[in-house]
Tab-separated table of C-alpha atoms in Angstrom:
chain	number	residue	atom	x	y	z
A	696	MET	CA	69.331	65.509	95.267
A	697	ALA	CA	67.755	67.509	92.427
A	698	MET	CA	64.300	66.806	93.856
A	699	LEU	CA	65.412	68.034	97.279
A	700	LEU	CA	66.793	71.253	95.810
A	701	SER	CA	63.593	71.926	93.856
A	702	TYR	CA	61.702	71.312	97.090
A	703	ASN	CA	63.860	73.895	98.859
A	704	VAL	CA	63.382	76.451	96.092
A	705	ARG	CA	59.614	75.982	96.242
A	706	ASN	CA	59.613	76.491	100.000
A	707	VAL	CA	61.649	79.688	99.701
A	708	VAL	CA	59.008	81.068	97.333
A	709	VAL	CA	56.071	79.892	99.454
A	710	ARG	CA	57.547	81.343	102.654
A	711	TRP	CA	58.744	84.554	100.969
A	712	ARG	CA	57.936	86.798	103.932
A	713	VAL	CA	60.242	84.898	106.277
A	714	SER	CA	62.866	84.418	103.569
A	715	SER	CA	62.894	88.133	102.727
A	716	LEU	CA	63.986	88.986	106.277
A	717	ALA	CA	67.166	86.940	105.911
A	718	VAL	CA	67.769	88.240	102.385
A	719	GLY	CA	67.285	91.858	103.479
A	720	GLY	CA	69.659	91.590	106.423
A	721	ILE	CA	72.437	90.083	104.330
A	722	ALA	CA	71.824	92.598	101.515
A	723	LEU	CA	72.327	95.469	103.952
A	724	VAL	CA	75.647	94.030	105.144
A	725	VAL	CA	76.916	93.497	101.603
A	726	ALA	CA	75.823	96.965	100.480
A	727	VAL	CA	77.580	98.679	103.399
A	728	LEU	CA	80.738	96.632	102.818
A	729	ILE	CA	80.897	97.418	99.095
A	730	VAL	CA	80.187	101.135	99.593
A	731	LEU	CA	82.913	101.509	102.222
A	732	VAL	CA	85.397	99.611	100.063
A	733	ALA	CA	84.375	101.765	97.071
A	734	MET	CA	85.073	104.867	99.129
A	735	SER	CA	88.525	103.622	100.128
A	736	THR	CA	89.327	102.531	96.564
A	737	GLY	CA	88.230	105.836	95.058
A	738	PHE	CA	90.256	107.853	97.542
A	739	ARG	CA	93.340	105.713	97.031
A	740	GLU	CA	93.048	105.808	93.228
A	741	THR	CA	92.649	109.586	93.186
A	742	LEU	CA	95.881	110.136	95.065
A	743	ALA	CA	97.645	107.297	93.254
A	744	ALA	CA	96.799	109.026	89.958
A	745	THR	CA	98.295	112.276	91.224
A	746	GLY	CA	101.735	112.991	89.851
A	747	SER	CA	103.893	111.299	87.237
A	748	LEU	CA	106.222	108.309	87.328
A	749	ASP	CA	108.749	110.444	85.439
A	750	ASN	CA	108.838	113.077	88.181
A	751	ALA	CA	110.438	113.319	91.590
A	752	ILE	CA	109.177	115.529	94.390
A	753	LEU	CA	111.690	116.970	96.827
A	754	THR	CA	110.583	118.056	100.282
A	755	GLN	CA	112.263	118.902	103.553
A	756	ARG	CA	113.791	115.880	105.246
A	757	GLY	CA	111.518	114.584	108.006
A	758	SER	CA	108.403	116.463	106.871
A	759	ALA	CA	105.130	114.547	106.735
A	760	SER	CA	103.779	116.427	103.713
A	761	GLU	CA	104.355	119.425	101.477
A	762	LEU	CA	102.460	121.613	103.936
A	763	THR	CA	104.931	120.944	106.735
A	764	SER	CA	107.950	121.139	104.440
A	765	GLY	CA	110.204	124.091	103.749
A	766	LEU	CA	113.099	124.499	101.312
A	767	SER	CA	115.188	127.667	101.206
A	768	LEU	CA	115.880	129.544	97.985
A	769	THR	CA	119.497	128.362	98.184
A	770	GLU	CA	118.443	124.724	98.473
A	771	ILE	CA	116.039	125.155	95.560
A	772	ALA	CA	118.854	126.618	93.438
A	773	PHE	CA	121.211	123.704	94.212
A	774	LEU	CA	118.570	121.015	93.662
A	775	THR	CA	117.388	122.508	90.373
A	776	VAL	CA	120.798	122.050	88.725
A	777	ASP	CA	121.372	118.543	90.095
A	778	PRO	CA	122.504	116.054	87.395
A	779	HIS	CA	119.410	113.910	88.049
A	780	VAL	CA	117.137	116.690	86.760
A	781	ALA	CA	116.164	116.478	83.077
A	782	ARG	CA	116.498	119.540	80.876
A	783	ARG	CA	114.745	121.054	77.903
A	784	ALA	CA	116.472	121.285	74.536
A	785	ASP	CA	117.677	124.780	75.440
A	786	GLY	CA	119.273	123.463	78.652
A	787	THR	CA	116.648	124.827	81.068
A	788	PRO	CA	116.082	122.429	84.012
A	789	LEU	CA	112.605	120.902	84.115
A	790	ALA	CA	112.077	121.910	87.733
A	791	SER	CA	109.014	123.451	89.364
A	792	PRO	CA	109.498	125.070	92.807
A	793	GLU	CA	106.117	125.322	94.535
A	794	MET	CA	104.565	127.091	97.484
A	795	VAL	CA	101.808	125.111	99.201
A	796	VAL	CA	99.424	126.500	101.843
A	797	VAL	CA	95.793	126.035	102.868
A	798	ALA	CA	92.993	128.573	102.714
A	799	ASN	CA	89.732	128.461	104.632
A	800	MET	CA	86.714	128.691	102.330
A	801	GLU	CA	82.996	127.816	102.310
A	802	ARG	CA	81.428	124.680	100.894
A	803	ARG	CA	78.910	125.256	98.145
A	804	VAL	CA	76.293	122.883	99.577
A	805	ASP	CA	76.008	123.895	103.219
A	806	GLY	CA	78.210	126.966	103.638
A	807	LYS	CA	80.367	125.213	106.225
A	808	PRO	CA	84.097	126.016	106.339
A	809	THR	CA	86.600	123.772	104.600
A	810	ASN	CA	90.318	123.923	103.912
A	811	VAL	CA	91.452	124.179	100.301
A	812	LEU	CA	95.007	123.591	99.097
A	813	VAL	CA	96.531	126.653	97.400
A	814	ARG	CA	99.592	126.045	95.223
A	815	GLY	CA	101.868	128.807	93.984
A	816	ILE	CA	103.654	127.723	90.813
A	817	THR	CA	105.967	128.966	88.077
A	818	PRO	CA	105.401	128.551	84.300
A	819	MET	CA	107.677	125.485	84.401
A	820	ALA	CA	104.970	123.607	86.354
A	821	PHE	CA	102.970	123.136	83.154
A	822	GLU	CA	105.929	121.443	81.458
A	823	VAL	CA	106.701	119.212	84.441
A	824	ARG	CA	103.023	118.250	84.855
A	825	ARG	CA	101.853	117.320	81.391
A	826	ASP	CA	98.481	115.941	82.519
A	827	VAL	CA	97.111	119.378	83.467
A	828	ARG	CA	94.718	120.855	80.898
A	829	LEU	CA	92.684	124.059	80.831
A	830	VAL	CA	88.952	123.383	80.343
A	831	GLU	CA	87.462	126.833	80.848
A	832	GLY	CA	88.707	130.413	80.782
A	833	ARG	CA	92.454	131.076	80.584
A	834	TRP	CA	95.622	130.589	82.610
A	835	PHE	CA	96.626	133.245	85.134
A	836	GLU	CA	99.082	135.916	84.046
A	837	GLY	CA	102.403	136.261	85.839
A	838	GLY	CA	102.673	139.117	88.308
A	839	LYS	CA	98.895	139.421	88.773
A	840	THR	CA	96.574	138.330	91.576
A	841	GLU	CA	94.846	135.800	89.347
A	842	ILE	CA	94.129	132.148	90.040
A	843	VAL	CA	92.909	129.027	88.266
A	844	VAL	CA	90.934	126.343	90.088
A	845	GLY	CA	90.644	122.565	89.748
A	846	LYS	CA	87.302	121.445	88.344
A	847	ARG	CA	86.438	119.338	91.391
A	848	ILE	CA	87.086	122.056	93.948
A	849	ARG	CA	85.099	124.475	91.806
A	850	GLU	CA	82.083	122.159	92.134
A	851	ARG	CA	82.436	121.848	95.905
A	852	VAL	CA	83.449	125.335	97.054
A	853	ALA	CA	81.394	128.504	96.693
A	854	GLY	CA	82.630	131.508	94.745
A	855	LEU	CA	85.076	129.806	92.378
A	856	GLU	CA	83.320	130.518	89.082
A	857	PRO	CA	85.501	132.121	86.374
A	858	GLY	CA	85.231	135.887	86.713
A	859	SER	CA	84.508	135.816	90.442
A	860	VAL	CA	86.782	137.440	93.016
A	861	ILE	CA	87.744	135.812	96.318
A	862	SER	CA	89.691	137.058	99.320
A	863	LEU	CA	92.873	135.243	100.362
A	864	GLN	CA	95.253	136.685	102.940
A	865	ARG	CA	93.417	140.037	102.842
A	866	ARG	CA	94.025	140.338	99.098
A	867	GLN	CA	91.552	140.015	96.235
A	868	TRP	CA	92.168	137.250	93.704
A	869	ARG	CA	90.270	136.876	90.446
A	870	VAL	CA	89.361	133.398	89.175
A	871	VAL	CA	90.270	133.331	85.477
A	872	GLY	CA	90.145	129.638	84.570
A	873	VAL	CA	89.326	126.039	85.440
A	874	PHE	CA	91.668	123.099	84.846
A	875	GLU	CA	91.529	119.332	85.018
A	876	ALA	CA	94.299	116.837	85.705
A	877	GLU	CA	92.983	113.409	84.680
A	878	GLY	CA	91.023	112.979	87.905
A	879	SER	CA	94.039	113.453	90.179
A	880	GLY	CA	94.236	115.287	93.487
A	881	PHE	CA	95.396	118.455	91.711
A	882	GLU	CA	91.762	119.002	90.702
A	883	SER	CA	91.055	119.823	94.363
A	884	GLU	CA	93.548	122.717	94.393
A	885	ILE	CA	93.789	126.422	93.560
A	886	TRP	CA	96.829	127.516	91.534
A	887	GLY	CA	98.388	130.935	91.105
A	888	ASP	CA	101.668	132.721	90.378
A	889	ALA	CA	104.230	131.756	93.039
A	890	ASP	CA	106.003	135.115	92.792
A	891	VAL	CA	102.764	136.863	93.781
A	892	MET	CA	101.556	134.285	96.287
A	893	ARG	CA	104.761	133.774	98.281
A	894	PRO	CA	104.917	137.289	99.763
A	895	ALA	CA	101.122	137.352	100.157
A	896	PHE	CA	101.232	134.154	102.235
A	897	ASN	CA	104.460	135.053	104.090
A	898	ARG	CA	106.515	132.474	102.204
A	899	ALA	CA	109.030	134.843	100.597
A	900	GLN	CA	112.039	133.006	102.093
A	901	GLY	CA	111.505	129.800	100.141
A	902	TYR	CA	109.157	127.135	98.825
A	903	GLN	CA	107.486	124.048	100.272
A	904	SER	CA	108.577	121.599	97.580
A	905	LEU	CA	110.356	121.137	94.275
A	906	THR	CA	108.915	118.868	91.578
A	907	VAL	CA	111.329	117.887	88.807
A	908	ARG	CA	111.361	115.731	85.705
A	909	VAL	CA	114.165	113.208	86.175
A	910	ARG	CA	116.514	111.724	83.611
A	911	ASP	CA	116.053	108.220	85.004
A	912	PRO	CA	113.081	107.407	87.300
A	913	LEU	CA	114.935	104.315	88.548
A	914	ALA	CA	117.676	106.546	89.967
A	915	ILE	CA	115.360	108.453	92.333
A	916	GLU	CA	116.035	106.101	95.247
A	917	GLY	CA	119.768	106.533	94.861
A	918	TRP	CA	119.325	110.290	94.699
A	919	ALA	CA	117.315	110.186	97.922
A	920	THR	CA	120.098	108.194	99.597
A	921	ASP	CA	122.685	110.756	98.515
A	922	LEU	CA	120.543	113.611	99.819
A	923	GLU	CA	120.166	111.909	103.196
A	924	LYS	CA	123.956	112.003	103.553
A	925	SER	CA	124.270	115.666	102.559
A	926	PRO	CA	125.216	117.989	105.447
A	927	PHE	CA	124.141	121.065	103.456
A	928	LEU	CA	120.819	120.091	101.896
A	929	ARG	CA	117.830	119.210	104.108
A	930	ALA	CA	115.909	117.640	101.247
A	931	THR	CA	114.743	114.154	100.405
A	932	ALA	CA	113.475	112.840	97.064
A	933	LYS	CA	110.675	110.442	96.197
A	934	ASN	CA	108.906	109.398	93.023
A	935	GLU	CA	105.972	111.813	92.682
A	936	ARG	CA	103.377	109.117	92.013
A	937	GLN	CA	104.607	107.103	95.000
A	938	TYR	CA	104.683	110.201	97.192
A	939	TYR	CA	100.984	110.941	96.711
A	940	ALA	CA	100.054	107.257	96.963
A	941	ASP	CA	101.819	107.159	100.343
A	942	GLN	CA	99.836	110.215	101.428
A	943	ALA	CA	96.666	108.198	100.809
A	944	GLY	CA	97.899	105.181	102.756
A	945	PRO	CA	96.831	105.942	106.353
A	946	LEU	CA	93.319	107.153	105.544
A	947	ALA	CA	92.689	104.485	102.903
A	948	THR	CA	93.814	101.828	105.389
A	949	LEU	CA	91.524	103.315	108.029
A	950	LEU	CA	88.587	103.193	105.623
A	951	LEU	CA	89.325	99.554	104.782
A	952	PHE	CA	89.557	98.738	108.494
A	953	LEU	CA	86.253	100.510	109.057
A	954	ALA	CA	84.703	98.532	106.202
A	955	GLY	CA	85.960	95.277	107.706
A	956	PHE	CA	84.926	96.145	111.263
A	957	VAL	CA	81.436	97.405	110.438
A	958	SER	CA	80.807	94.545	108.034
A	959	THR	CA	82.002	91.981	110.576
A	960	VAL	CA	79.714	93.333	113.294
A	961	MET	CA	76.752	93.570	110.937
A	962	GLY	CA	77.661	90.249	109.328
A	963	VAL	CA	77.614	88.381	112.632
A	964	GLY	CA	74.211	89.866	113.366
A	965	ALA	CA	72.934	88.956	109.911
A	966	ALA	CA	74.336	85.421	110.198
A	967	PHE	CA	72.560	84.881	113.508
A	968	GLY	CA	69.452	86.374	111.927
A	969	ALA	CA	69.745	83.866	109.101
A	970	MET	CA	70.259	81.103	111.661
A	971	ASN	CA	67.132	82.172	113.526
A	972	THR	CA	65.191	82.342	110.264
A	973	MET	CA	66.313	78.851	109.252
A	974	ASN	CA	65.442	77.489	112.695
A	975	GLY	CA	61.974	78.975	112.331
A	976	ILE	CA	61.578	77.559	108.840
A	977	ILE	CA	62.661	74.084	109.941
A	978	ALA	CA	60.370	74.204	113.001
A	979	THR	CA	57.379	74.651	110.688
A	980	ARG	CA	58.547	71.853	108.415
A	981	THR	CA	59.217	69.097	110.943
A	982	ARG	CA	56.619	66.827	109.353
A	983	GLU	CA	58.133	67.407	105.906
A	984	VAL	CA	61.568	66.460	107.241
A	985	GLY	CA	60.110	63.283	108.727
A	986	THR	CA	58.426	62.454	105.430
A	987	LEU	CA	61.714	62.896	103.569
A	988	ARG	CA	63.448	60.600	106.032
A	989	ALA	CA	60.626	58.038	105.678
A	990	LEU	CA	61.045	58.155	101.896
A	991	GLY	CA	64.641	57.074	102.360
A	992	PHE	CA	66.570	60.308	102.004
A	993	PRO	CA	69.744	60.015	104.094
A	994	ARG	CA	70.598	62.567	106.760
A	995	LEU	CA	73.586	63.927	104.847
A	996	ARG	CA	71.430	64.825	101.844
A	997	ILE	CA	68.884	66.552	104.052
A	998	LEU	CA	71.697	68.501	105.729
A	999	PHE	CA	73.076	69.616	102.369
A	1000	ALA	CA	69.596	70.468	101.102
A	1001	PHE	CA	68.834	72.831	103.981
A	1002	LEU	CA	72.360	74.238	103.879
A	1003	ALA	CA	71.863	74.887	100.156
A	1004	GLU	CA	68.609	76.685	100.970
A	1005	ALA	CA	70.385	78.960	103.456
A	1006	THR	CA	73.192	79.578	100.965
A	1007	MET	CA	70.677	80.356	98.231
A	1008	LEU	CA	68.978	82.947	100.440
A	1009	ALA	CA	72.363	84.432	101.316
A	1010	PHE	CA	73.418	84.621	97.672
A	1011	ALA	CA	70.159	86.355	96.811
A	1012	GLY	CA	70.898	88.813	99.617
A	1013	GLY	CA	74.384	89.321	98.220
A	1014	VAL	CA	73.058	90.072	94.735
A	1015	LEU	CA	70.531	92.510	96.201
A	1016	GLY	CA	73.311	94.174	98.203
A	1017	VAL	CA	75.387	94.573	95.034
A	1018	LEU	CA	72.422	96.172	93.256
A	1019	ILE	CA	71.978	98.589	96.163
A	1020	ALA	CA	75.681	99.518	96.102
A	1021	LEU	CA	76.085	99.919	92.322
A	1022	PRO	CA	74.473	103.401	92.138
A	1023	PHE	CA	77.253	104.656	94.424
A	1024	ASP	CA	79.833	104.019	91.686
A	1025	GLY	CA	81.094	107.392	90.472
A	1026	LEU	CA	79.476	109.297	93.338
A	1027	GLU	CA	81.461	112.456	94.074
A	1028	SER	CA	82.527	112.945	97.665
A	1029	ALA	CA	85.386	114.448	99.637
A	1030	VAL	CA	87.452	113.707	102.688
A	1031	GLY	CA	89.251	116.282	104.749
A	1032	ASN	CA	91.641	116.492	107.616
A	1033	GLN	CA	93.207	119.326	109.552
A	1034	PHE	CA	95.052	120.438	106.403
A	1035	SER	CA	92.831	120.286	103.308
A	1036	GLU	CA	89.886	118.671	101.552
A	1037	LEU	CA	90.307	116.184	98.709
A	1038	ALA	CA	87.485	115.401	96.287
A	1039	PHE	CA	87.235	111.901	94.807
A	1040	SER	CA	84.764	109.468	93.244
A	1041	PHE	CA	83.512	106.201	94.736
A	1042	ARG	CA	84.825	103.183	92.797
A	1043	VAL	CA	82.740	100.004	92.904
A	1044	THR	CA	85.159	97.471	91.446
A	1045	ALA	CA	84.743	93.844	90.407
A	1046	ASP	CA	86.915	92.819	93.361
A	1047	ALA	CA	84.571	94.614	95.769
A	1048	ILE	CA	81.541	92.901	94.234
A	1049	VAL	CA	83.155	89.458	94.428
A	1050	THR	CA	84.174	90.139	98.039
A	1051	GLY	CA	80.603	91.122	98.878
A	1052	LEU	CA	79.183	87.950	97.343
A	1053	VAL	CA	81.757	85.773	99.125
A	1054	VAL	CA	80.869	87.432	102.435
A	1055	ALA	CA	77.172	86.864	101.731
A	1056	VAL	CA	77.625	83.165	100.972
A	1057	SER	CA	79.855	82.790	104.042
A	1058	MET	CA	77.121	84.278	106.216
A	1059	GLY	CA	74.640	81.867	104.675
A	1060	VAL	CA	76.846	78.859	105.371
A	1061	PHE	CA	77.582	80.019	108.922
A	1062	GLY	CA	73.950	80.824	109.653
A	1063	GLY	CA	72.523	77.730	108.006
A	1064	LEU	CA	74.928	75.003	109.104
A	1065	LEU	CA	73.587	74.429	112.629
A	1066	PRO	CA	69.879	74.506	111.666
A	1067	ALA	CA	70.598	72.184	108.727
A	1068	TRP	CA	72.450	69.777	111.012
A	1069	ARG	CA	69.541	69.814	113.481
A	1070	ALA	CA	67.083	69.125	110.678
A	1071	SER	CA	69.101	66.129	109.523
A	1072	ARG	CA	69.159	64.699	113.074
A	1073	ILE	CA	65.381	64.755	113.640
A	1074	PRO	CA	64.192	61.128	114.223
A	1075	ILE	CA	61.536	59.954	111.784
A	1076	THR	CA	59.068	58.919	114.487
A	1077	ALA	CA	59.487	62.158	116.445
A	1078	ALA	CA	59.065	64.267	113.319
A	1079	LEU	CA	55.869	62.504	112.274
A	1080	ARG	CA	54.509	62.490	115.843
A	1081	ASP	CA	55.196	66.217	116.404
A	1082	ALA	CA	53.464	67.013	113.163
């Protein structure tokens, strides 16, 4: 068997032009698969990293997101003093009422319009969200039309350098700082003083959400159940980390479906291409097959030898596809919908690489099985005569 395998390896090298076609086709499939999975993984991880497991976010019951939510000032007041909410040493509730809207701005690269999430906050937001850190400039001052921007949105949107002035709702806002939030979705937002922003954005009657530090994260579900039964409060509660992870669900699932669909279509084509390549290779080696049979090699060994050759080509294609996809790891990109744009980084994980290699080998087995079986069934006399 070792001699047969060395024979196959030698033939792959000798017929490198034909072999490279099969390798290239499979490499393209694997690269596309890994890149699409990396995109889905990066998007999901960015939103999954948004928020804290120690926090709960309260939104209007039945709302799909913060943007479509609305809580009155009375509801905010009641929810802030709920027993589930943790307090500082001085007894102040660790609760951050927030206004959330979108603003239309221009992308830095092409000048095309994009929606950016604008969040109006109170000073308590910095105590509730401990992962937010200033990296340039200073924080905005209360009562002033000043804003700070996430570092990712600053890179993607024009006019967000510290010291610049932008127009939002026919008012001028000065950018005074840049913040980061451990790679979370908050880095794609603009933050300012809620007391200034709410009247400017016609949100003076309330807020969109309330984020609170809870005494016991395990009690959030029970709190949500109690709120569902309340005839006075229209709010529902969810763990903040879970809330943002759920927001990623539909699009991340769509991206994974797209990765599977595109890879399946391309994979079938590549497998048939590999099959055609193997058929061509075997057609030029009919005499060699006959010689092997005359030397006493059984049909099963010949089948496995040619199948191993196809699998070897496929694995080489898989490795090449991985090498093509690796530079995409860490690539900054963004996805947007009708509401806002979210920046994230592609994540090429070990699982994605293993999946790509498994798909490559599967294509090799599928594409090489029939040609290998045909090669093993060639009669000795016919093979030597045709040669």
